[in-house]
Amino acid sequence: MPPPDTMFCAQQIDIPPELPDILKQFTKAAIRTQPDDVLQWSAAYFASLSSGDILPVKDRVEMPVATQKTDTGLTPGLLRILHKQLSSKININMAELEHKWKDLCLPKEQLQSILRLDNFRSKDEVEWLKFLALVCSTLGGNISSALKHACEILTEDPEGGAARIPFETFTFLYKYLSQIDGDIPETQIEGALGALQAEVEKQDGMVQPRNFLSSRCPPLS
């Protein structure tokens, strides 16, 4: 005698009408994001989908940053996901940050290394903008490159646009990274910011990468 749950024909299979679209969107998201651990990422994807949270999905397929000496898996696209998920708060609970980092299949050791740059490892919370700046510094080879990544993530301009951010935010990020670097004279910092001020006044208080990457701007570091 066959088990009671044996299927005798296809008509007995009840497929929820929304399932095909859910699986289609999930497949497209996985292709764009290219997670290192598909099972771990899938669990995070469906947990976020179920709770209505921001999905751990890249906007597009991307390659690892060429300036990195080794492929750590960290990319601007993954950092952009973290920014969407966490930037609604000024300070982020460390446990939540670790959870979101793990969801993106990023190495725990790399997170700990970043946190040690400003002794965040010993704290229960981390200021999001400062953490973002530190992660950008691991993507870029110098402060200028780190600030360019930060502009592209923080901007409200469309992708491929000017990547403008408020000069006040730029100043905060630049001074913070300079403090972490520890070898940039205060006169150099103020000189670079002063030189940018004239451009900023023409752009409604906004600064963009082409301003501080221009040969007309004094070196940031």
mmCIF file of C-alpha atoms in Angstrom:
data_model
loop_
_atom_site.group_PDB
_atom_site.id
_atom_site.type_symbol
_atom_site.label_atom_id
_atom_site.label_comp_id
_atom_site.label_asym_id
_atom_site.label_seq_id
_atom_site.Cartn_x
_atom_site.Cartn_y
_atom_site.Cartn_z
ATOM 1 C CA MET A 1 0.000 0.000 0.000
ATOM 2 C CA PRO A 2 1.536 3.323 -1.081
ATOM 3 C CA PRO A 3 2.222 6.120 1.456
ATOM 4 C CA PRO A 4 -0.688 8.573 1.791
ATOM 5 C CA ASP A 5 1.369 11.468 0.408
ATOM 6 C CA THR A 6 2.285 9.759 -2.863
ATOM 7 C CA MET A 7 1.578 11.892 -5.937
ATOM 8 C CA PHE A 8 -0.256 10.068 -8.712
ATOM 9 C CA CYS A 9 -0.480 12.927 -11.228
ATOM 10 C CA ALA A 10 0.669 16.529 -11.814
ATOM 11 C CA GLN A 11 -2.824 17.845 -11.085
ATOM 12 C CA GLN A 12 -2.362 16.911 -7.434
ATOM 13 C CA ILE A 13 0.556 19.374 -7.055
ATOM 14 C CA ASP A 14 -0.637 22.735 -5.734
ATOM 15 C CA ILE A 15 1.826 25.442 -6.816
ATOM 16 C CA PRO A 16 1.282 28.858 -5.178
ATOM 17 C CA PRO A 17 0.700 31.388 -7.976
ATOM 18 C CA GLU A 18 3.364 33.791 -6.609
ATOM 19 C CA LEU A 19 6.118 31.118 -6.457
ATOM 20 C CA PRO A 20 7.384 31.424 -10.082
ATOM 21 C CA ASP A 21 7.908 35.191 -9.742
ATOM 22 C CA ILE A 22 9.604 34.792 -6.321
ATOM 23 C CA LEU A 23 12.024 32.241 -7.757
ATOM 24 C CA LYS A 24 12.622 34.382 -10.848
ATOM 25 C CA GLN A 25 13.489 37.458 -8.763
ATOM 26 C CA PHE A 26 15.666 35.358 -6.440
ATOM 27 C CA THR A 27 17.612 33.919 -9.398
ATOM 28 C CA LYS A 28 18.187 37.363 -10.912
ATOM 29 C CA ALA A 29 19.331 38.680 -7.508
ATOM 30 C CA ALA A 30 21.770 35.792 -7.064
ATOM 31 C CA ILE A 31 23.239 36.350 -10.531
ATOM 32 C CA ARG A 32 23.739 40.078 -9.849
ATOM 33 C CA THR A 33 25.208 39.574 -6.382
ATOM 34 C CA GLN A 34 27.385 36.501 -7.059
ATOM 35 C CA PRO A 35 27.606 35.448 -3.362
ATOM 36 C CA ASP A 36 30.553 33.304 -2.302
ATOM 37 C CA ASP A 37 28.256 31.134 -0.167
ATOM 38 C CA VAL A 38 24.950 30.704 -1.990
ATOM 39 C CA LEU A 39 23.209 28.880 0.856
ATOM 40 C CA GLN A 40 24.164 31.467 3.489
ATOM 41 C CA TRP A 41 23.234 34.355 1.230
ATOM 42 C CA SER A 42 19.954 32.680 0.234
ATOM 43 C CA ALA A 43 18.958 32.352 3.879
ATOM 44 C CA ALA A 44 19.634 36.072 4.371
ATOM 45 C CA TYR A 45 17.728 36.920 1.159
ATOM 46 C CA PHE A 46 14.558 35.085 2.110
ATOM 47 C CA ALA A 47 14.732 36.245 5.741
ATOM 48 C CA SER A 48 14.889 39.865 4.499
ATOM 49 C CA LEU A 49 12.122 39.222 1.971
ATOM 50 C CA SER A 50 9.896 37.722 4.670
ATOM 51 C CA SER A 51 10.454 40.591 7.130
ATOM 52 C CA GLY A 52 10.268 43.365 4.543
ATOM 53 C CA ASP A 53 13.868 44.457 5.120
ATOM 54 C CA ILE A 54 16.243 45.721 2.414
ATOM 55 C CA LEU A 55 17.457 42.740 0.401
ATOM 56 C CA PRO A 56 21.199 41.881 0.327
ATOM 57 C CA VAL A 57 21.286 42.364 -3.446
ATOM 58 C CA LYS A 58 23.691 44.329 -5.644
ATOM 59 C CA ASP A 59 22.340 46.773 -8.205
ATOM 60 C CA ARG A 60 24.413 45.079 -10.905
ATOM 61 C CA VAL A 61 27.143 42.487 -11.460
ATOM 62 C CA GLU A 62 30.611 43.846 -10.681
ATOM 63 C CA MET A 63 34.214 42.753 -10.468
ATOM 64 C CA PRO A 64 36.442 42.999 -7.352
ATOM 65 C CA VAL A 65 38.327 46.272 -7.002
ATOM 66 C CA ALA A 66 41.581 46.132 -8.961
ATOM 67 C CA THR A 67 43.564 48.061 -6.336
ATOM 68 C CA GLN A 68 43.162 45.277 -3.780
ATOM 69 C CA LYS A 69 46.202 43.023 -3.484
ATOM 70 C CA THR A 70 44.015 39.988 -2.782
ATOM 71 C CA ASP A 71 40.413 39.153 -3.607
ATOM 72 C CA THR A 72 38.680 39.570 -0.255
ATOM 73 C CA GLY A 73 35.230 39.546 -1.822
ATOM 74 C CA LEU A 74 34.599 43.118 -0.664
ATOM 75 C CA THR A 75 33.402 45.426 -3.439
ATOM 76 C CA PRO A 76 31.752 48.860 -3.670
ATOM 77 C CA GLY A 77 28.525 47.053 -4.561
ATOM 78 C CA LEU A 78 28.530 45.066 -1.321
ATOM 79 C CA LEU A 79 29.377 48.189 0.680
ATOM 80 C CA ARG A 80 26.475 49.943 -1.044
ATOM 81 C CA ILE A 81 24.168 47.155 0.189
ATOM 82 C CA LEU A 82 25.404 47.638 3.764
ATOM 83 C CA HIS A 83 24.841 51.376 3.424
ATOM 84 C CA LYS A 84 21.240 50.847 2.301
ATOM 85 C CA GLN A 85 20.621 48.423 5.156
ATOM 86 C CA LEU A 86 22.308 50.305 8.004
ATOM 87 C CA SER A 87 22.607 54.022 7.231
ATOM 88 C CA SER A 88 19.188 54.946 8.623
ATOM 89 C CA LYS A 89 20.877 55.067 12.057
ATOM 90 C CA ILE A 90 23.801 57.249 13.137
ATOM 91 C CA ASN A 91 25.212 54.492 15.360
ATOM 92 C CA ILE A 92 24.998 50.802 14.469
ATOM 93 C CA ASN A 93 24.824 47.996 16.999
ATOM 94 C CA MET A 94 27.928 45.832 16.615
ATOM 95 C CA ALA A 95 25.923 42.603 16.614
ATOM 96 C CA GLU A 96 23.722 43.907 13.782
ATOM 97 C CA LEU A 97 26.769 44.978 11.774
ATOM 98 C CA GLU A 98 28.384 41.565 12.213
ATOM 99 C CA HIS A 99 25.130 39.879 11.179
ATOM 100 C CA LYS A 100 24.748 41.931 7.983
ATOM 101 C CA TRP A 101 28.446 41.455 7.165
ATOM 102 C CA LYS A 102 28.040 37.681 7.496
ATOM 103 C CA ASP A 103 24.893 37.742 5.325
ATOM 104 C CA LEU A 104 27.038 39.093 2.476
ATOM 105 C CA CYS A 105 29.495 36.188 2.933
ATOM 106 C CA LEU A 106 32.353 38.558 3.808
ATOM 107 C CA PRO A 107 35.251 37.313 5.980
ATOM 108 C CA LYS A 108 34.816 37.897 9.713
ATOM 109 C CA GLU A 109 38.579 38.449 10.027
ATOM 110 C CA GLN A 110 38.378 41.348 7.569
ATOM 111 C CA LEU A 111 35.644 43.022 9.595
ATOM 112 C CA GLN A 112 37.681 42.693 12.766
ATOM 113 C CA SER A 113 40.718 44.150 11.004
ATOM 114 C CA ILE A 114 38.700 47.179 9.869
ATOM 115 C CA LEU A 115 37.227 47.707 13.332
ATOM 116 C CA ARG A 116 40.694 47.666 14.901
ATOM 117 C CA LEU A 117 41.726 50.665 12.795
ATOM 118 C CA ASP A 118 39.846 52.890 15.242
ATOM 119 C CA ASN A 119 39.514 50.545 18.222
ATOM 120 C CA PHE A 120 35.834 49.905 17.440
ATOM 121 C CA ARG A 121 36.266 46.246 18.306
ATOM 122 C CA SER A 122 35.982 47.053 22.028
ATOM 123 C CA LYS A 123 32.688 48.950 21.637
ATOM 124 C CA ASP A 124 29.023 47.929 21.430
ATOM 125 C CA GLU A 125 28.238 50.415 18.671
ATOM 126 C CA VAL A 126 30.013 51.958 15.705
ATOM 127 C CA GLU A 127 29.315 55.315 14.061
ATOM 128 C CA TRP A 128 28.161 54.410 10.561
ATOM 129 C CA LEU A 129 29.881 57.220 8.636
ATOM 130 C CA LYS A 130 33.200 56.446 10.293
ATOM 131 C CA PHE A 131 32.869 52.743 9.541
ATOM 132 C CA LEU A 132 31.949 53.532 5.935
ATOM 133 C CA ALA A 133 35.081 55.694 5.630
ATOM 134 C CA LEU A 134 37.275 52.889 6.991
ATOM 135 C CA VAL A 135 35.814 50.344 4.576
ATOM 136 C CA CYS A 136 36.308 52.767 1.669
ATOM 137 C CA SER A 137 39.947 53.103 2.715
ATOM 138 C CA THR A 138 40.365 49.327 2.276
ATOM 139 C CA LEU A 139 38.905 49.589 -1.234
ATOM 140 C CA GLY A 140 41.087 52.527 -2.266
ATOM 141 C CA GLY A 141 44.846 52.766 -2.275
ATOM 142 C CA ASN A 142 44.918 56.267 -0.768
ATOM 143 C CA ILE A 143 42.671 58.869 0.861
ATOM 144 C CA SER A 144 41.619 60.399 -2.465
ATOM 145 C CA SER A 145 40.497 57.021 -3.776
ATOM 146 C CA ALA A 146 38.710 56.231 -0.489
ATOM 147 C CA LEU A 147 36.824 59.531 -0.663
ATOM 148 C CA LYS A 148 35.876 58.859 -4.278
ATOM 149 C CA HIS A 149 34.312 55.535 -3.241
ATOM 150 C CA ALA A 150 32.529 57.302 -0.379
ATOM 151 C CA CYS A 151 31.088 59.920 -2.726
ATOM 152 C CA GLU A 152 29.800 57.258 -5.118
ATOM 153 C CA ILE A 153 28.075 55.417 -2.276
ATOM 154 C CA LEU A 154 26.692 58.434 -0.381
ATOM 155 C CA THR A 155 25.524 60.470 -3.365
ATOM 156 C CA GLU A 156 21.911 60.903 -4.346
ATOM 157 C CA ASP A 157 22.938 61.444 -7.972
ATOM 158 C CA PRO A 158 22.044 58.656 -10.424
ATOM 159 C CA GLU A 159 24.678 55.996 -11.080
ATOM 160 C CA GLY A 160 27.356 57.329 -13.422
ATOM 161 C CA GLY A 161 26.525 60.928 -12.480
ATOM 162 C CA ALA A 162 28.613 63.549 -10.718
ATOM 163 C CA ALA A 163 28.507 61.683 -7.356
ATOM 164 C CA ARG A 164 28.039 64.888 -5.355
ATOM 165 C CA ILE A 165 27.819 64.936 -1.553
ATOM 166 C CA PRO A 166 27.514 67.850 0.894
ATOM 167 C CA PHE A 167 30.850 69.540 1.572
ATOM 168 C CA GLU A 168 30.164 69.188 5.298
ATOM 169 C CA THR A 169 30.024 65.386 4.915
ATOM 170 C CA PHE A 170 33.155 65.373 2.765
ATOM 171 C CA THR A 171 35.009 67.464 5.350
ATOM 172 C CA PHE A 172 34.004 65.076 8.132
ATOM 173 C CA LEU A 173 35.188 62.020 6.154
ATOM 174 C CA TYR A 174 38.445 63.655 5.054
ATOM 175 C CA LYS A 175 39.394 64.840 8.540
ATOM 176 C CA TYR A 176 38.496 61.464 10.022
ATOM 177 C CA LEU A 177 40.603 59.490 7.526
ATOM 178 C CA SER A 178 43.443 61.963 7.992
ATOM 179 C CA GLN A 179 43.246 61.387 11.736
ATOM 180 C CA ILE A 180 43.406 57.627 11.229
ATOM 181 C CA ASP A 181 46.373 58.067 8.872
ATOM 182 C CA GLY A 182 48.153 60.199 11.460
ATOM 183 C CA ASP A 183 50.836 61.567 9.127
ATOM 184 C CA ILE A 184 49.012 64.395 7.360
ATOM 185 C CA PRO A 185 49.821 67.889 8.707
ATOM 186 C CA GLU A 186 46.875 70.024 9.794
ATOM 187 C CA THR A 187 48.084 72.795 7.466
ATOM 188 C CA GLN A 188 47.818 70.431 4.493
ATOM 189 C CA ILE A 189 44.292 69.379 5.464
ATOM 190 C CA GLU A 190 43.094 72.953 5.867
ATOM 191 C CA GLY A 191 44.855 73.999 2.659
ATOM 192 C CA ALA A 192 43.080 71.317 0.619
ATOM 193 C CA LEU A 193 39.692 72.150 2.136
ATOM 194 C CA GLY A 194 40.256 75.845 1.564
ATOM 195 C CA ALA A 195 41.109 75.245 -2.099
ATOM 196 C CA LEU A 196 37.940 73.190 -2.547
ATOM 197 C CA GLN A 197 35.753 75.817 -0.903
ATOM 198 C CA ALA A 198 35.664 78.028 -4.009
ATOM 199 C CA GLU A 199 34.433 75.133 -6.175
ATOM 200 C CA VAL A 200 31.892 74.149 -3.559
ATOM 201 C CA GLU A 201 30.367 77.631 -3.491
ATOM 202 C CA LYS A 202 29.642 77.297 -7.233
ATOM 203 C CA GLN A 203 27.931 73.939 -6.662
ATOM 204 C CA ASP A 204 25.402 74.804 -3.933
ATOM 205 C CA GLY A 205 27.577 73.485 -1.132
ATOM 206 C CA MET A 206 28.277 70.160 -2.827
ATOM 207 C CA VAL A 207 31.595 68.530 -3.703
ATOM 208 C CA GLN A 208 32.255 65.792 -6.263
ATOM 209 C CA PRO A 209 35.264 63.566 -7.028
ATOM 210 C CA ARG A 210 36.416 65.616 -10.001
ATOM 211 C CA ASN A 211 36.912 68.557 -7.642
ATOM 212 C CA PHE A 212 39.395 66.894 -5.287
ATOM 213 C CA LEU A 213 40.959 64.664 -7.955
ATOM 214 C CA SER A 214 41.747 67.692 -10.127
ATOM 215 C CA SER A 215 45.335 68.876 -10.498
ATOM 216 C CA ARG A 216 44.110 72.265 -9.269
ATOM 217 C CA CYS A 217 43.371 70.793 -5.835
ATOM 218 C CA PRO A 218 46.318 70.407 -3.425
ATOM 219 C CA PRO A 219 47.108 66.734 -2.535
ATOM 220 C CA LEU A 220 44.817 65.374 0.168
ATOM 221 C CA SER A 221 47.546 63.168 1.632
#
